[in-house]
Amino acid sequence: MNPPYLLGVLGGMGPLATVDFMHKLLLATPAVNDQQQIPVVAWNVPQIADRQRALAGKGPSPLPQLLQALNKLTEAGASHIAIPCNTAHHWYDALAAASAVPVLHIVETTLSALETLTERPKHVGLIATQGTLDAGWYQQGLTKLGISPVLPTAKEMDEWFVPGCYAVKRDERVQAGELLLRQALALQERGAQILILACTEVPLALQAVDTSSLTPTLDPATLLAERCSQLWQAQHPF
Amino acid sequence: MNPPYLLGVLGGMGPLATVDFMHKLLLATPAVNDQQQIPVVAWNVPQIADRQRALAGKGPSPLPQLLQALNKLTEAGASHIAIPCNTAHHWYDALAAASAVPVLHIVETTLSALETLTERPKHVGLIATQGTLDAGWYQQGLTKLGISPVLPTAKEMDEWFVPGCYAVKRDERVQAGELLLRQALALQERGAQILILACTEVPLALQAVDTSSLTPTLDPATLLAERCSQLWQAQHPF
């Protein structure tokens, strides 16, 4: 028999994105009382080495702290682990290898959702950290689906994405939203029919501004939350 | 030397109120990057006996599950515990006695905030579960401060508070807000100059409706979050 379902959220990257993910878990579950809601233990400790800086060779690796957090969650009884941070999936293989329980993969979940679309787009834009872009997971997955990825330029990353992302971390969401909206519109102008918001800070920023001119978006954090909730609902039918 | 600060959030009562509290913790901390934010481990497991039903003698006590959650959090390294649920403070003494680390008290935190107001109101309304009202903590504290509490009637509890509270748990926040707004306005009409939203579901509901006709409110969840953040900031000056 499987152990009871308890989702371990390996968070803190950033802390607001983790809280947003926990909210998305609740929205993904059609509960009519508290007891039907998804059970969660969350590690929202943001004193973890900066992922973007680590991958740029400018700071220490967050892996030791990620492993420690994973242990805390499994010791507390987590039956599954979710990581609401795309960039942190750079260390996914090491985490999955060290984990006694399944670790869900935010990129695979997102690509599966794209695969099931009845009308598959030809061009999909990717708003992500340099670390996520360099890893190439989304681009490879899109290419396999016959979709060509539309990527930010180096200049756009410097002027819009990076400052927008760090503005969310200061809770300056309107400023962040304006910067990331420009990034999104630039990808759209280059042909993106759908935009993957492949950094969990991005939807938080875009919520703060008028996105009515924007093409449809896919939010990996929402898709990951829905996957986690499906696993819970399968063990606890209601 | 004190152990490093790590806030343990004993949550799940309800799960949305816990997520809201975690958001309030971030808002209470003037961080300019992830690393300055308050570190949190949260137990958001809503499969816990219904507090209102237990206190009405209609269901089992949540105390065994509260103690288990407390242990999980302290085993994970929590240096302080916060419980974003007023009603659960019925079991505060048992939890504080069993805990190796300090457990903050949502009612004491709220009464301290009222005490520091420069113009202390004469009449304060209390929106709370029957369990919180029966416990009498807020009423006793208010009376000591020379403030007379304005309480809901039994009819108002049945028609407005209880269905409003359970509507939040179904995420029907507009319906919840309309019911709880009526409750709030009734207390205001009976003289309340300030309203204490002494159930962590209530601010979530009132956010969903137009409260411009409402007298000022005090949100114990926000005050508790601010207290937790002050403790963090004292250990980690920035």
Short mmCIF file of C-alpha atoms in Angstrom, two decimals:
data_model
loop_
_atom_site.label_atom_id
_atom_site.label_comp_id
_atom_site.label_asym_id
_atom_site.label_seq_id
_atom_site.Cartn_x
_atom_site.Cartn_y
_atom_site.Cartn_z
CA MET A 1 0.00 0.00 0.00
CA ASN A 2 1.23 3.46 -0.80
CA PRO A 3 1.84 5.83 2.08
CA PRO A 4 -0.86 8.47 2.52
CA TYR A 5 -0.55 11.33 0.07
CA LEU A 6 1.30 14.34 1.45
CA LEU A 7 2.75 16.83 -1.00
CA GLY A 8 6.14 18.24 -0.08
CA VAL A 9 6.67 21.67 -1.60
CA LEU A 10 10.37 22.43 -1.95
CA GLY A 11 9.99 26.17 -2.13
CA GLY A 12 11.57 29.45 -1.22
CA MET A 13 12.66 30.16 -4.81
CA GLY A 14 11.26 32.77 -4.46
CA PRO A 15 9.05 32.76 -1.38
CA LEU A 16 6.17 34.60 -3.09
CA ALA A 17 6.18 32.12 -5.96
CA THR A 18 5.89 29.33 -3.37
CA VAL A 19 2.90 30.98 -1.71
CA ASP A 20 1.36 31.48 -5.16
CA PHE A 21 1.93 27.80 -5.95
CA MET A 22 0.26 26.77 -2.69
CA HIS A 23 -2.73 28.90 -3.67
CA LYS A 24 -2.79 27.28 -7.10
CA LEU A 25 -2.87 23.85 -5.42
CA LEU A 26 -6.07 24.87 -3.63
CA LEU A 27 -7.61 26.32 -6.81
CA ALA A 28 -6.80 23.06 -8.65
CA THR A 29 -8.79 20.97 -6.15
CA PRO A 30 -12.62 21.03 -6.28
CA ALA A 31 -12.96 20.71 -2.50
CA VAL A 32 -16.18 21.67 -0.74
CA ASN A 33 -14.68 21.59 2.74
CA ASP A 34 -11.25 21.87 4.37
CA GLN A 35 -10.81 18.12 4.75
CA GLN A 36 -11.03 17.49 0.99
CA GLN A 37 -8.20 19.89 0.25
CA ILE A 38 -4.75 18.70 -0.74
CA PRO A 39 -2.44 18.07 2.25
CA VAL A 40 0.85 19.94 2.00
CA VAL A 41 4.05 20.40 3.93
CA ALA A 42 6.04 23.32 2.56
CA TRP A 43 9.65 24.35 2.99
CA ASN A 44 9.60 28.07 2.20
CA VAL A 45 13.12 28.98 3.27
CA PRO A 46 14.53 31.58 0.89
CA GLN A 47 18.02 31.64 2.45
CA ILE A 48 19.21 29.52 -0.43
CA ALA A 49 21.95 30.37 -2.89
CA ASP A 50 20.69 32.41 -5.86
CA ARG A 51 20.01 29.97 -8.73
CA GLN A 52 20.59 32.48 -11.50
CA ARG A 53 23.92 33.59 -10.03
CA ALA A 54 25.05 29.98 -9.44
CA LEU A 55 24.34 29.03 -13.05
CA ALA A 56 26.12 32.13 -14.30
CA GLY A 57 29.21 31.00 -12.34
CA LYS A 58 28.87 33.99 -10.02
CA GLY A 59 27.86 32.29 -6.78
CA PRO A 60 27.73 29.00 -4.83
CA SER A 61 25.51 26.10 -5.85
CA PRO A 62 22.16 25.78 -4.08
CA LEU A 63 22.34 21.96 -4.30
CA PRO A 64 23.40 21.30 -0.67
CA GLN A 65 20.47 23.40 0.57
CA LEU A 66 18.07 21.79 -1.92
CA LEU A 67 19.10 18.35 -0.65
CA GLN A 68 18.67 19.44 2.96
CA ALA A 69 15.19 20.79 2.20
CA LEU A 70 14.27 17.57 0.40
CA ASN A 71 15.32 15.57 3.46
CA LYS A 72 13.28 17.78 5.78
CA LEU A 73 10.20 17.24 3.63
CA THR A 74 10.57 13.48 3.33
CA GLU A 75 11.35 13.17 7.06
CA ALA A 76 8.08 15.01 7.68
CA GLY A 77 6.28 12.36 5.63
CA ALA A 78 6.07 13.83 2.12
CA SER A 79 4.97 11.18 -0.40
CA HIS A 80 5.69 13.39 -3.44
CA ILE A 81 7.87 16.45 -4.01
CA ALA A 82 7.07 19.48 -6.16
CA ILE A 83 9.52 22.32 -6.81
CA PRO A 84 7.79 25.56 -7.84
CA CYS A 85 10.90 26.98 -9.51
CA ASN A 86 11.85 26.19 -13.10
CA THR A 87 15.50 27.16 -12.72
CA ALA A 88 15.99 24.84 -9.74
CA HIS A 89 15.19 21.93 -12.07
CA HIS A 90 18.81 22.29 -13.19
CA TRP A 91 19.51 20.13 -10.10
CA TYR A 92 16.51 17.83 -10.74
CA ASP A 93 18.54 14.68 -11.50
CA ALA A 94 20.58 14.96 -8.30
CA LEU A 95 17.42 15.61 -6.28
CA ALA A 96 15.44 12.78 -7.86
CA ALA A 97 18.36 10.39 -7.31
CA ALA A 98 18.60 11.36 -3.63
CA SER A 99 14.85 11.27 -3.01
CA ALA A 100 13.04 8.28 -1.51
CA VAL A 101 9.79 9.56 -3.05
CA PRO A 102 8.82 10.76 -6.56
CA VAL A 103 9.85 14.28 -7.54
CA LEU A 104 7.49 15.82 -10.11
CA HIS A 105 9.12 17.67 -13.00
CA ILE A 106 7.68 21.08 -13.87
CA VAL A 107 8.97 20.99 -17.46
CA GLU A 108 7.65 17.50 -18.24
CA THR A 109 4.28 18.46 -16.80
CA THR A 110 4.16 21.55 -19.01
CA LEU A 111 5.22 19.70 -22.15
CA SER A 112 2.57 17.02 -21.50
CA ALA A 113 -0.06 19.74 -21.32
CA LEU A 114 1.14 21.20 -24.63
CA GLU A 115 1.07 17.73 -26.19
CA THR A 116 -2.63 17.32 -25.38
CA LEU A 117 -3.71 20.61 -26.99
CA THR A 118 -6.09 19.84 -29.87
CA GLU A 119 -4.64 22.62 -32.01
CA ARG A 120 -0.93 22.54 -31.48
CA PRO A 121 0.74 25.92 -32.06
CA LYS A 122 3.68 26.23 -34.47
CA HIS A 123 5.61 28.84 -32.48
CA VAL A 124 5.77 29.02 -28.70
CA GLY A 125 7.55 31.75 -26.75
CA LEU A 126 9.59 31.03 -23.68
CA ILE A 127 9.99 33.50 -20.82
CA ALA A 128 12.59 32.00 -18.52
CA THR A 129 15.85 32.59 -16.68
CA GLN A 130 19.13 32.25 -18.54
CA GLY A 131 19.70 29.06 -16.53
CA THR A 132 16.46 27.53 -17.77
CA LEU A 133 17.15 28.69 -21.33
CA ASP A 134 20.70 27.29 -21.22
CA ALA A 135 19.45 23.94 -19.91
CA GLY A 136 17.42 23.61 -23.10
CA TRP A 137 14.68 21.40 -21.61
CA TYR A 138 11.78 23.43 -22.94
CA GLN A 139 13.38 23.99 -26.36
CA GLN A 140 14.16 20.27 -26.81
CA GLY A 141 10.66 19.26 -25.72
CA LEU A 142 9.01 21.80 -28.01
CA THR A 143 11.13 20.73 -30.96
CA LYS A 144 10.12 17.09 -30.40
CA LEU A 145 6.50 18.21 -30.60
CA GLY A 146 7.21 19.97 -33.89
CA ILE A 147 6.94 23.40 -32.27
CA SER A 148 9.61 26.02 -32.79
CA PRO A 149 10.62 27.89 -29.66
CA VAL A 150 10.77 31.69 -29.73
CA LEU A 151 13.41 32.92 -27.31
CA PRO A 152 14.34 36.24 -25.71
CA THR A 153 17.45 37.97 -27.02
CA ALA A 154 20.42 38.69 -24.75
CA LYS A 155 19.49 42.38 -24.79
CA GLU A 156 15.88 41.62 -23.80
CA MET A 157 17.09 39.39 -20.96
CA ASP A 158 19.31 42.18 -19.60
CA GLU A 159 16.81 44.99 -20.01
CA TRP A 160 13.48 43.30 -19.28
CA PHE A 161 13.57 39.75 -17.97
CA VAL A 162 16.29 39.94 -15.28
CA PRO A 163 15.23 43.27 -13.74
CA GLY A 164 11.57 42.19 -13.96
CA CYS A 165 12.30 38.95 -12.15
CA TYR A 166 14.24 40.64 -9.34
CA ALA A 167 11.52 43.31 -9.00
CA VAL A 168 9.05 40.54 -8.06
CA LYS A 169 11.47 39.53 -5.31
CA ARG A 170 11.24 43.09 -3.95
CA ASP A 171 7.42 42.84 -4.29
CA GLU A 172 7.47 45.68 -6.87
CA ARG A 173 4.98 43.85 -9.01
CA VAL A 174 3.71 46.64 -11.24
CA GLN A 175 7.23 47.58 -12.26
CA ALA A 176 7.99 43.87 -12.75
CA GLY A 177 4.82 43.43 -14.78
CA GLU A 178 5.64 46.31 -17.10
CA LEU A 179 9.11 44.90 -17.80
CA LEU A 180 7.92 41.34 -18.32
CA LEU A 181 4.99 42.48 -20.47
CA ARG A 182 7.49 44.10 -22.85
CA GLN A 183 9.40 40.80 -22.94
CA ALA A 184 6.18 38.90 -23.63
CA LEU A 185 5.07 41.29 -26.39
CA ALA A 186 8.49 41.07 -28.06
CA LEU A 187 8.18 37.26 -28.29
CA GLN A 188 4.64 37.64 -29.57
CA GLU A 189 5.80 40.07 -32.28
CA ARG A 190 8.35 37.45 -33.36
CA GLY A 191 5.55 34.95 -33.92
CA ALA A 192 4.85 33.24 -30.58
CA GLN A 193 1.24 32.03 -30.54
CA ILE A 194 1.45 30.82 -26.95
CA LEU A 195 3.81 32.01 -24.23
CA ILE A 196 5.21 29.68 -21.59
CA LEU A 197 5.74 31.65 -18.38
CA ALA A 198 8.64 29.37 -17.48
CA CYS A 199 9.75 31.22 -14.37
CA THR A 200 7.40 31.12 -11.40
CA GLU A 201 7.92 34.84 -10.75
CA VAL A 202 6.51 35.82 -14.15
CA PRO A 203 2.78 35.12 -13.65
CA LEU A 204 2.95 37.08 -10.37
CA ALA A 205 4.28 40.09 -12.26
CA LEU A 206 1.90 39.86 -15.22
CA GLN A 207 -1.10 39.67 -12.87
CA ALA A 208 -0.27 43.20 -11.79
CA VAL A 209 -0.60 44.77 -15.25
CA ASP A 210 -3.08 44.86 -18.15
CA THR A 211 -2.30 41.82 -20.29
CA SER A 212 -5.32 42.11 -22.58
CA SER A 213 -3.04 42.57 -25.61
CA LEU A 214 -1.24 39.32 -24.84
CA THR A 215 -1.57 36.01 -26.69
CA PRO A 216 -2.59 33.00 -24.49
CA THR A 217 -0.10 31.93 -21.86
CA LEU A 218 0.74 28.61 -20.24
CA ASP A 219 1.76 28.74 -16.60
CA PRO A 220 3.96 25.78 -15.58
CA ALA A 221 3.25 26.48 -11.88
CA THR A 222 -0.50 26.09 -12.48
CA LEU A 223 0.05 22.94 -14.54
CA LEU A 224 2.30 21.48 -11.83
CA ALA A 225 -0.32 22.32 -9.19
CA GLU A 226 -2.99 20.62 -11.29
CA ARG A 227 -0.81 17.50 -11.63
CA CYS A 228 -0.20 17.39 -7.87
CA SER A 229 -3.92 17.78 -7.23
CA GLN A 230 -4.79 15.01 -9.71
CA LEU A 231 -2.52 12.63 -7.79
CA TRP A 232 -4.24 13.63 -4.54
CA GLN A 233 -7.73 13.27 -6.02
CA ALA A 234 -6.83 9.82 -7.40
CA GLN A 235 -5.96 8.64 -3.86
CA HIS A 236 -8.90 10.40 -2.27
CA PRO A 237 -11.89 10.30 -4.64
CA PHE A 238 -14.71 12.75 -3.88
CA MET B 1 22.96 31.09 21.38
CA ASN B 2 19.46 30.83 20.00
CA PRO B 3 18.88 28.39 17.15
CA PRO B 4 18.47 30.09 13.78
CA TYR B 5 15.04 31.56 13.25
CA LEU B 6 12.64 29.28 11.37
CA LEU B 7 8.94 29.94 11.68
CA GLY B 8 6.76 26.84 11.90
CA VAL B 9 3.25 27.55 10.61
CA LEU B 10 0.77 25.11 12.12
CA GLY B 11 -1.86 25.54 9.45
CA GLY B 12 -4.56 23.78 7.48
CA MET B 13 -7.36 25.47 9.45
CA GLY B 14 -8.40 26.25 6.79
CA PRO B 15 -5.83 25.76 4.05
CA LEU B 16 -6.64 29.03 2.27
CA ALA B 17 -6.25 30.99 5.51
CA THR B 18 -2.81 29.40 5.90
CA VAL B 19 -1.76 30.45 2.40
CA ASP B 20 -3.10 33.93 3.13
CA PHE B 21 -1.09 34.03 6.38
CA MET B 22 2.07 32.99 4.51
CA HIS B 23 1.46 35.84 2.09
CA LYS B 24 0.95 38.24 5.00
CA LEU B 25 4.33 37.12 6.42
CA LEU B 26 6.00 38.22 3.18
CA LEU B 27 4.12 41.52 3.12
CA ALA B 28 5.18 42.17 6.73
CA THR B 29 8.88 41.89 5.85
CA PRO B 30 10.60 44.76 3.98
CA ALA B 31 12.87 42.42 2.03
CA VAL B 32 14.58 43.54 -1.15
CA ASN B 33 15.65 40.07 -2.21
CA ASP B 34 14.63 36.45 -1.57
CA GLN B 35 17.33 35.85 1.01
CA GLN B 36 16.03 38.59 3.34
CA GLN B 37 12.55 37.06 3.49
CA ILE B 38 11.29 35.21 6.54
CA PRO B 39 12.12 31.48 6.52
CA VAL B 40 9.07 29.28 7.01
CA VAL B 41 8.18 25.63 7.24
CA ALA B 42 4.43 25.15 6.96
CA TRP B 43 2.17 22.24 7.81
CA ASN B 44 -0.90 22.87 5.65
CA VAL B 45 -2.71 19.58 6.19
CA PRO B 46 -6.45 20.22 6.37
CA GLN B 47 -7.37 16.60 7.23
CA ILE B 48 -7.83 17.71 10.81
CA ALA B 49 -10.98 17.40 12.89
CA ASP B 50 -13.33 20.37 12.44
CA ARG B 51 -12.65 22.82 15.29
CA GLN B 52 -16.12 24.35 15.33
CA ARG B 53 -17.79 20.92 15.43
CA ALA B 54 -15.44 19.66 18.16
CA LEU B 55 -16.17 22.64 20.38
CA ALA B 56 -19.91 22.22 19.80
CA GLY B 57 -19.59 18.61 21.06
CA LYS B 58 -20.47 17.30 17.59
CA GLY B 59 -17.12 15.81 16.55
CA PRO B 60 -13.72 14.56 17.71
CA SER B 61 -11.04 16.83 19.14
CA PRO B 62 -8.33 18.07 16.77
CA LEU B 63 -5.77 18.04 19.61
CA PRO B 64 -3.99 14.77 18.65
CA GLN B 65 -3.52 16.06 15.11
CA LEU B 66 -2.42 19.49 16.34
CA LEU B 67 0.21 17.85 18.55
CA GLN B 68 1.41 15.69 15.66
CA ALA B 69 1.72 18.75 13.42
CA LEU B 70 3.60 20.63 16.14
CA ASN B 71 6.06 17.74 16.40
CA LYS B 72 6.58 17.64 12.65
CA LEU B 73 7.37 21.35 12.63
CA THR B 74 9.78 21.25 15.57
CA GLU B 75 11.49 18.13 14.18
CA ALA B 76 12.01 20.08 10.95
CA GLY B 77 13.78 22.77 12.98
CA ALA B 78 11.08 25.35 13.72
CA SER B 79 12.29 27.86 16.33
CA HIS B 80 8.84 29.46 16.80
CA ILE B 81 5.29 28.29 16.07
CA ALA B 82 2.41 30.38 14.74
CA ILE B 83 -1.15 29.06 14.35
CA PRO B 84 -3.17 31.07 11.81
CA CYS B 85 -6.52 29.96 13.25
CA ASN B 86 -8.17 31.74 16.17
CA THR B 87 -10.45 28.83 17.12
CA ALA B 88 -7.51 26.40 17.37
CA HIS B 89 -6.18 28.56 20.21
CA HIS B 90 -8.71 26.71 22.37
CA TRP B 91 -5.96 24.07 22.55
CA TYR B 92 -3.18 26.65 22.99
CA ASP B 93 -2.23 25.68 26.56
CA ALA B 94 -1.82 22.00 25.66
CA LEU B 95 0.22 22.91 22.58
CA ALA B 96 2.43 25.42 24.38
CA ALA B 97 3.04 22.89 27.19
CA ALA B 98 4.03 20.20 24.67
CA SER B 99 6.21 22.48 22.56
CA ALA B 100 9.98 22.75 22.92
CA VAL B 101 9.84 26.19 21.25
CA PRO B 102 7.71 29.31 21.82
CA VAL B 103 4.17 29.27 20.42
CA LEU B 104 2.91 32.75 19.57
CA HIS B 105 -0.66 33.56 20.63
CA ILE B 106 -2.87 35.25 18.04
CA VAL B 107 -5.20 36.77 20.65
CA GLU B 108 -2.42 38.23 22.82
CA THR B 109 -0.79 39.70 19.72
CA THR B 110 -4.08 41.34 18.71
CA LEU B 111 -4.79 42.71 22.18
CA SER B 112 -1.25 44.16 22.36
CA ALA B 113 -1.90 45.99 19.10
CA LEU B 114 -5.17 47.40 20.44
CA GLU B 115 -3.39 48.48 23.62
CA THR B 116 -0.93 50.61 21.65
CA LEU B 117 -3.60 52.54 19.72
CA THR B 118 -3.32 56.23 20.60
CA GLU B 119 -7.09 56.68 20.54
CA ARG B 120 -8.54 53.60 22.15
CA PRO B 121 -12.07 52.84 20.98
CA LYS B 122 -14.91 52.35 23.51
CA HIS B 123 -16.73 49.62 21.62
CA VAL B 124 -15.07 46.90 19.55
CA GLY B 125 -16.94 44.30 17.50
CA LEU B 126 -15.86 40.68 17.38
CA ILE B 127 -16.43 38.45 14.35
CA ALA B 128 -15.45 34.97 15.45
CA THR B 129 -16.51 31.35 15.68
CA GLN B 130 -18.74 30.24 18.53
CA GLY B 131 -15.71 28.40 19.93
CA THR B 132 -13.66 31.61 20.03
CA LEU B 133 -16.59 33.56 21.47
CA ASP B 134 -17.22 30.89 24.14
CA ALA B 135 -13.53 30.88 25.11
CA GLY B 136 -13.91 34.53 26.02
CA TRP B 137 -10.26 35.48 25.41
CA TYR B 138 -11.01 38.53 23.29
CA GLN B 139 -13.88 39.71 25.53
CA GLN B 140 -11.76 39.42 28.69
CA GLY B 141 -8.84 41.20 27.08
CA LEU B 142 -11.02 44.00 25.74
CA THR B 143 -12.72 44.47 29.11
CA LYS B 144 -9.32 44.79 30.80
CA LEU B 145 -8.49 47.57 28.34
CA GLY B 146 -11.75 49.33 29.25
CA ILE B 147 -13.31 48.44 25.90
CA SER B 148 -16.75 46.88 25.69
CA PRO B 149 -17.03 44.01 23.23
CA VAL B 150 -19.90 44.00 20.73
CA LEU B 151 -20.85 40.41 19.91
CA PRO B 152 -22.90 38.67 17.23
CA THR B 153 -26.29 37.33 18.28
CA ALA B 154 -27.12 33.62 18.05
CA LYS B 155 -29.38 34.34 15.07
CA GLU B 156 -26.61 36.28 13.27
CA MET B 157 -24.16 33.43 13.90
CA ASP B 158 -26.58 30.91 12.35
CA GLU B 159 -27.63 33.04 9.40
CA TRP B 160 -24.46 34.94 8.54
CA PHE B 161 -21.26 33.93 10.31
CA VAL B 162 -21.37 30.13 10.11
CA PRO B 163 -22.53 29.86 6.46
CA GLY B 164 -20.11 32.66 5.51
CA CYS B 165 -17.20 30.86 7.13
CA TYR B 166 -17.96 27.54 5.44
CA ALA B 167 -18.44 29.30 2.07
CA VAL B 168 -14.77 30.42 2.25
CA LYS B 169 -13.83 26.76 2.68
CA ARG B 170 -15.67 26.02 -0.60
CA ASP B 171 -13.83 29.03 -2.14
CA GLU B 172 -17.17 30.81 -2.69
CA ARG B 173 -15.71 34.05 -1.51
CA VAL B 174 -18.23 36.54 -2.87
CA GLN B 175 -21.11 34.70 -1.22
CA ALA B 176 -19.01 34.45 1.94
CA GLY B 177 -18.19 38.13 1.77
CA GLU B 178 -21.83 39.17 1.42
CA LEU B 179 -22.81 37.12 4.48
CA LEU B 180 -19.90 38.32 6.61
CA LEU B 181 -20.40 41.92 5.53
CA ARG B 182 -23.94 41.75 6.92
CA GLN B 183 -22.50 40.41 10.17
CA ALA B 184 -19.94 43.19 10.26
CA LEU B 185 -22.50 45.92 9.54
CA ALA B 186 -24.81 44.59 12.28
CA LEU B 187 -22.01 44.94 14.85
CA GLN B 188 -21.23 48.40 13.54
CA GLU B 189 -24.89 49.42 13.88
CA ARG B 190 -24.73 48.30 17.51
CA GLY B 191 -21.86 50.70 18.13
CA ALA B 192 -18.64 48.89 17.20
CA GLN B 193 -16.02 51.49 16.22
CA ILE B 194 -13.45 48.85 15.23
CA LEU B 195 -14.12 45.27 14.14
CA ILE B 196 -11.76 42.42 15.03
CA LEU B 197 -11.85 39.84 12.22
CA ALA B 198 -11.13 37.10 14.75
CA CYS B 199 -11.47 34.17 12.38
CA THR B 200 -8.80 33.83 9.69
CA GLU B 201 -11.44 33.05 7.04
CA VAL B 202 -13.15 36.43 7.50
CA PRO B 203 -10.62 38.79 5.85
CA LEU B 204 -10.50 36.42 2.85
CA ALA B 205 -14.25 36.78 2.45
CA LEU B 206 -14.42 40.54 3.00
CA GLN B 207 -11.68 41.11 0.39
CA ALA B 208 -14.14 39.79 -2.20
CA VAL B 209 -16.83 42.44 -1.58
CA ASP B 210 -17.14 46.21 -1.32
CA THR B 211 -16.36 47.09 2.29
CA SER B 212 -16.28 50.87 1.82
CA SER B 213 -19.20 51.29 4.25
CA LEU B 214 -17.32 49.42 6.97
CA THR B 215 -15.66 50.90 10.04
CA PRO B 216 -11.89 50.12 10.44
CA THR B 217 -11.01 46.48 11.00
CA LEU B 218 -8.18 44.72 12.83
CA ASP B 219 -6.97 41.47 11.29
CA PRO B 220 -5.35 39.17 13.88
CA ALA B 221 -3.70 37.15 11.08
CA THR B 222 -1.92 40.27 9.80
CA LEU B 223 -0.93 41.26 13.34
CA LEU B 224 0.42 37.75 14.02
CA ALA B 225 2.35 37.85 10.74
CA GLU B 226 3.84 41.22 11.70
CA ARG B 227 4.88 39.84 15.10
CA CYS B 228 6.54 36.80 13.47
CA SER B 229 8.34 39.06 11.03
CA GLN B 230 9.54 41.39 13.81
CA LEU B 231 11.13 38.39 15.56
CA TRP B 232 12.83 37.43 12.29
CA GLN B 233 14.02 40.97 11.61
CA ALA B 234 15.43 41.23 15.15
CA GLN B 235 17.62 38.17 14.49
CA HIS B 236 18.50 39.22 10.98
CA PRO B 237 18.83 43.02 10.83
CA PHE B 238 18.75 44.58 7.36
#
